[in-house]
Coordinates of C-alpha atoms in Angstrom, one line a residue:
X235 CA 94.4 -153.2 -174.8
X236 CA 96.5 -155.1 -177.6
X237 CA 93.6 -156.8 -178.5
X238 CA 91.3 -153.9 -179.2
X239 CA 93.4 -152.3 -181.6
X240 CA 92.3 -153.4 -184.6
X241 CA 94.8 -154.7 -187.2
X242 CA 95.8 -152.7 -190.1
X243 CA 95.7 -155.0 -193.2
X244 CA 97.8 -154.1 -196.6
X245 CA 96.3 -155.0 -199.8
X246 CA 98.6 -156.3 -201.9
X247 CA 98.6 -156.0 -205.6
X248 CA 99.6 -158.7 -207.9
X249 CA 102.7 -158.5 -209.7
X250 CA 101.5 -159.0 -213.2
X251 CA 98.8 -155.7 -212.6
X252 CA 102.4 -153.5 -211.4
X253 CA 103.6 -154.9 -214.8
X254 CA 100.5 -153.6 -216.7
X255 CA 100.3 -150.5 -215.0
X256 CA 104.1 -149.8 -215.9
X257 CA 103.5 -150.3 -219.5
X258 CA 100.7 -148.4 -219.9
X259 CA 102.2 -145.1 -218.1
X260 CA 105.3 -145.8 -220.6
X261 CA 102.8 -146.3 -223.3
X262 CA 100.8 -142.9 -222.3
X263 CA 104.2 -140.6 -221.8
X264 CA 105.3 -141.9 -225.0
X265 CA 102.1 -141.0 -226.3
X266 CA 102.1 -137.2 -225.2
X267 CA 105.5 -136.8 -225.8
X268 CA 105.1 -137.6 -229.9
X269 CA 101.8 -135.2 -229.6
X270 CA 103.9 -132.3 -228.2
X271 CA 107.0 -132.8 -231.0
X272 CA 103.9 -133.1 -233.6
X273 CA 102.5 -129.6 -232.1
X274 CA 105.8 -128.1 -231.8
X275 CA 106.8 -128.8 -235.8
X276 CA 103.0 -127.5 -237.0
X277 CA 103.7 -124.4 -235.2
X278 CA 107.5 -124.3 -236.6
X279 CA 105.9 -124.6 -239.8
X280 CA 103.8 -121.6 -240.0
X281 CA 105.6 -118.7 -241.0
X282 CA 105.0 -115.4 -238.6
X283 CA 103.4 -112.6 -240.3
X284 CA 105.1 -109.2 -239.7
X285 CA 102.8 -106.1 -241.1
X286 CA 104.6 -102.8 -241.8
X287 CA 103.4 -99.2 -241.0
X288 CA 103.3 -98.6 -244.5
X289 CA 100.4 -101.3 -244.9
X290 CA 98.0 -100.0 -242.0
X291 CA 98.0 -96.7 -243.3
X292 CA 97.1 -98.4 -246.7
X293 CA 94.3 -100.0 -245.2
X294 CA 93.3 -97.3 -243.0
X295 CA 93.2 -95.0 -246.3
X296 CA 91.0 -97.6 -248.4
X297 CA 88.5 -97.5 -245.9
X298 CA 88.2 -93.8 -245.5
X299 CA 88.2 -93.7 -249.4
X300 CA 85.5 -96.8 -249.6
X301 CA 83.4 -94.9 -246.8
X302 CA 83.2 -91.8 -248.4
X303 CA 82.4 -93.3 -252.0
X304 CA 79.7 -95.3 -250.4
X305 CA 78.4 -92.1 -248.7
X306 CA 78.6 -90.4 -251.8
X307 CA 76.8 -92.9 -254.1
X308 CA 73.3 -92.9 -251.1
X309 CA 72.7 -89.4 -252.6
X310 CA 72.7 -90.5 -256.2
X311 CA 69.7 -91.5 -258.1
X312 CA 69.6 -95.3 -258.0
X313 CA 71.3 -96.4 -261.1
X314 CA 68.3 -97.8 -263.7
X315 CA 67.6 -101.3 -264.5
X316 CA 68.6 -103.0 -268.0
X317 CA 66.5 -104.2 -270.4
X318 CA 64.8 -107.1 -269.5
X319 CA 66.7 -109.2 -271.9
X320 CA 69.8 -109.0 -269.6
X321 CA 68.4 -111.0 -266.4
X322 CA 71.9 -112.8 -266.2
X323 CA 75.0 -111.3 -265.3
X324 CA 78.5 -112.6 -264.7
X325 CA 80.6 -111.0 -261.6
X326 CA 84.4 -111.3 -260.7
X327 CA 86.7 -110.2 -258.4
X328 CA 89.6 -108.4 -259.8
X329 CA 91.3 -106.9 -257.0
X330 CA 92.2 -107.7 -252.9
X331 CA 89.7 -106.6 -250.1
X332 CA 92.3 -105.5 -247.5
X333 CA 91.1 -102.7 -245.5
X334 CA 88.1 -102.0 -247.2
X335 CA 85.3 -101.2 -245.5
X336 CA 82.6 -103.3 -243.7
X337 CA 80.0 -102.9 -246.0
X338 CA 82.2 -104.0 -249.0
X339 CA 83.6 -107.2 -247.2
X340 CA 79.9 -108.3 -246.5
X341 CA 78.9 -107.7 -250.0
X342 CA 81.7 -109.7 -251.7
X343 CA 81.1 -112.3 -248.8
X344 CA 77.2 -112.6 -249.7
X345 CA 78.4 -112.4 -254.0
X346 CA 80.7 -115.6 -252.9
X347 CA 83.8 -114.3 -254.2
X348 CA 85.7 -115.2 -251.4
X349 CA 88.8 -115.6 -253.5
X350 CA 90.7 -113.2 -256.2
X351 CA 89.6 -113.6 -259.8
X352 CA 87.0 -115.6 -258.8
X353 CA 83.5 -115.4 -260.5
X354 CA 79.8 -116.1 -259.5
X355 CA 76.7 -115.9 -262.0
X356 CA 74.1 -112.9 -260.5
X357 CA 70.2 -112.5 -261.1
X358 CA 69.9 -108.9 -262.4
X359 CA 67.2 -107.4 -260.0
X360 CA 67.7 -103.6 -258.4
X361 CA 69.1 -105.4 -255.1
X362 CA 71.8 -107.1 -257.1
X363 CA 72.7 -103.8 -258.7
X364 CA 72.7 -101.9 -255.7
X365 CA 75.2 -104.8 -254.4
X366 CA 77.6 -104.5 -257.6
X367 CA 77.8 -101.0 -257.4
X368 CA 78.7 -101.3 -254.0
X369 CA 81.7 -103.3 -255.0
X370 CA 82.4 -102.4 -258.7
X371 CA 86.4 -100.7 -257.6
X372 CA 87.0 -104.3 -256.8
X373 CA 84.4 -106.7 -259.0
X374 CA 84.4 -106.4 -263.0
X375 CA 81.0 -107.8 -264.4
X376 CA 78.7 -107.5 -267.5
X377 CA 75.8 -109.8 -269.2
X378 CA 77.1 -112.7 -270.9
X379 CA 75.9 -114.2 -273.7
X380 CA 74.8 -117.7 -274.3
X381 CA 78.2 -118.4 -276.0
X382 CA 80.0 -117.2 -272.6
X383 CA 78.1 -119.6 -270.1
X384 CA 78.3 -122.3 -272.5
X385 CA 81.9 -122.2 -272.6
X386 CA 82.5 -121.6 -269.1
X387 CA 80.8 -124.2 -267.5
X388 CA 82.1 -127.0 -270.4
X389 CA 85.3 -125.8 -270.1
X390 CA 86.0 -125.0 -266.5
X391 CA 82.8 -126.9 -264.7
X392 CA 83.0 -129.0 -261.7
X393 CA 80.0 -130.7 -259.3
X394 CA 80.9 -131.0 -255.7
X395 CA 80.3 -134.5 -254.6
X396 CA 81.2 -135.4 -251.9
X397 CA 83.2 -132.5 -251.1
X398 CA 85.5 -133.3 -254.0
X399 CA 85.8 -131.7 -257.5
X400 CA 84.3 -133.6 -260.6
X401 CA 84.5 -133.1 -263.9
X402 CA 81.1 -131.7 -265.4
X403 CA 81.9 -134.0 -268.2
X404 CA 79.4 -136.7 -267.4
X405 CA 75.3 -136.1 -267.9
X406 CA 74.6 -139.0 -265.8
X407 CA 76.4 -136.6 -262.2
X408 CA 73.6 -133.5 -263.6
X409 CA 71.1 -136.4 -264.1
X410 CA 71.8 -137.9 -260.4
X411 CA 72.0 -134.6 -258.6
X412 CA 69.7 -132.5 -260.3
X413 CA 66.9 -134.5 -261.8
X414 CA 64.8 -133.7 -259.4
X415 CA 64.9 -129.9 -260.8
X416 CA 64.0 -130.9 -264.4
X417 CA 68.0 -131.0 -265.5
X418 CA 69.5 -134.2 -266.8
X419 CA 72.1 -132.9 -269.1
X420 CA 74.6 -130.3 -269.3
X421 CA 72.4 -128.1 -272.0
X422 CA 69.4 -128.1 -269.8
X423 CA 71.9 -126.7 -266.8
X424 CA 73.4 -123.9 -269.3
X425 CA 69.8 -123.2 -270.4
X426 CA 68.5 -122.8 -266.6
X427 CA 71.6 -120.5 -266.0
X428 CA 71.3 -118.4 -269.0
X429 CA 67.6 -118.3 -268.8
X430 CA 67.4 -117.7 -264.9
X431 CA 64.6 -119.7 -264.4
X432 CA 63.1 -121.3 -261.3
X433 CA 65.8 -123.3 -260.2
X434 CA 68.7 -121.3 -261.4
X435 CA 69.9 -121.4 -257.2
X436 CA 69.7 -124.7 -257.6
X437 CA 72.0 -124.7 -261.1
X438 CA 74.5 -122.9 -260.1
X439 CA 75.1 -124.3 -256.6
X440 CA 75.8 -127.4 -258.4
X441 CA 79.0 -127.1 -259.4
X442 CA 82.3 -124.3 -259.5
X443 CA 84.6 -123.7 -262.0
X444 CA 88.2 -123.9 -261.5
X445 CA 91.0 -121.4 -263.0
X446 CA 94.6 -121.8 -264.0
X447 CA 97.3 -122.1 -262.0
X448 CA 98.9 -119.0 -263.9
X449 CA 97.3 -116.3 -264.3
X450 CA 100.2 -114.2 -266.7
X451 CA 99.4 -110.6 -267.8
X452 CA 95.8 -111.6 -268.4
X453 CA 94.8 -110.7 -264.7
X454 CA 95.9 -107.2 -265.3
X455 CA 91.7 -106.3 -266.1
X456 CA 90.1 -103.2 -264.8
X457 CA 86.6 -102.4 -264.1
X458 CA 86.1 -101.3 -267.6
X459 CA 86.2 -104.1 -269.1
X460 CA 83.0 -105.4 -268.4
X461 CA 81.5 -101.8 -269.9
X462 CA 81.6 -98.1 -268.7
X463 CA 78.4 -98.1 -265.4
X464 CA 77.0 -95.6 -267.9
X465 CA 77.0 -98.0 -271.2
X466 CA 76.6 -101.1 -269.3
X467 CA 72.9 -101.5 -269.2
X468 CA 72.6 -101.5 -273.5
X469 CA 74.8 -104.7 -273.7
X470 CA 74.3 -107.7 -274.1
X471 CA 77.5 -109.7 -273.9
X472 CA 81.1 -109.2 -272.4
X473 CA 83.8 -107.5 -274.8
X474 CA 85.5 -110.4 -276.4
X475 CA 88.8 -109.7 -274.3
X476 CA 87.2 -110.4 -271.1
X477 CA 85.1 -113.1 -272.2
X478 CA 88.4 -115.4 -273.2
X479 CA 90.2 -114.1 -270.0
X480 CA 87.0 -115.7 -268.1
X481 CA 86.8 -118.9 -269.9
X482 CA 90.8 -119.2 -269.2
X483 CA 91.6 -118.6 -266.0
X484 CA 88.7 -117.2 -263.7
X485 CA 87.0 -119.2 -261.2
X486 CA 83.8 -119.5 -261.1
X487 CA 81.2 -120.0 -257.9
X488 CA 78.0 -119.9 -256.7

């Protein structure tokens, strides 16, 4: 009977694979422990955001009042077009979107002026008015003239390339990027801006335009700057006072 039970055989592992084993678990633990103290001090680092009573009724208020101007403006005769010398206008956000209502926050979203006092160049058609109307409590915009876009996008222009900001100092980056559209210099981009020709997309997706740092009193710019809704169709270029804040400090995208 002791010679039909068969034999139970231990493998045995060599001493220099224990070793490796060993310092690979300590190389592992040590590993996960460094990834939880890195986890740990992100999430020390964000500060926790405490909202107030006070601000939801705020919010909840906006919206009712955004709702109801919106409802209001559908039984108004559309506003009418400007002459068809003003095909470019110049938008920017003046004001926070907290609370506001649905409508409003895909508007501003589609206008690209995801950030305050940001700006974005606009072909003037009766959808883009609708759009700007829809918005005006919280966007300021008029028709520049030549001498406006000239100085913003010398002034404050930058190409992404690269997902990095350059200069638009150099006619050799419009040359590279957007030769292909007819544009080797940076007049030929202000004229296909200004002019809203063909590839005026094209133009101002190029580039954005940064703003200052600090923005001082000069933020402090209603909705009537950039002209009355009633006057705004007879001009032709922003008031001179919102047309040096612009070139200063306002961002510009597209």
């Amino acid at each position: 009977m002791a010679e039909s039970e068969v034999k139970k055989v231990i493998k045995l592992v060599p001493e220099n694979l224990l070793k490796k084993r060993k310092a690979y678990q300590a190389i592992k633990a040590t590993q996960a422990k460094l990834a939880l103290l890195e986890k740990r001090k992100v999430q020390k680092g964000r500060p926790l955001k405490f909202k107030r009573l006070e601000e939801f009724l705020k919010n909840s208020k906006r919206k009712h009042q955004d709702e109801t101007r919106l409802r209001r403006a559908a039984h108004r005769p559309p506003p009418a077009l400007p002459p068809a010398k003003n095909r470019l206008a110049f938008a920017v956000r003046i004001r926070q979107i907290n609370g506001v209502s649905v409508k409003v926050q895909k508007v501003v979203q589609m206008l690209r002026l995801r950030k305050i006092f940001s700006g974005t160049f606009v072909r003037v058609n009766k959808c883009s008015l609708d759009m700007l109307k829809a918005v005006e409590p919280y966007v300021a915009w008029g028709f520049p003239n030549l001498k406006s876009v000239r100085e913003l996008i010398l002034k404050r222009g930058q190409a992404k390339i690269n997902k990095r900001k350059v200069p638009l100092t150099d006619n050799a980056i419009i040359e590279e990027h957007m030769g292909k559209h007819g544009m080797i210099c940076l007049e030929d981009l202000i004229h296909e801006i200004y002019s809203v020709g063909k590839n005026f997309r094209q133009g101002t997706g190029l580039g954005c335009y940064g703003r200052s740092a600090s923005l001082g009193p000069e933020a402090k710019i209603s909705t009537e700057s950039s002209g009355s809704s009633t006057d705004r169709a007879s001009q032709s270029f922003l008031p001179t006072r919102c047309t040096a804040i612009l070139t200063r400090t306002y961002a510009v995208t597209n």
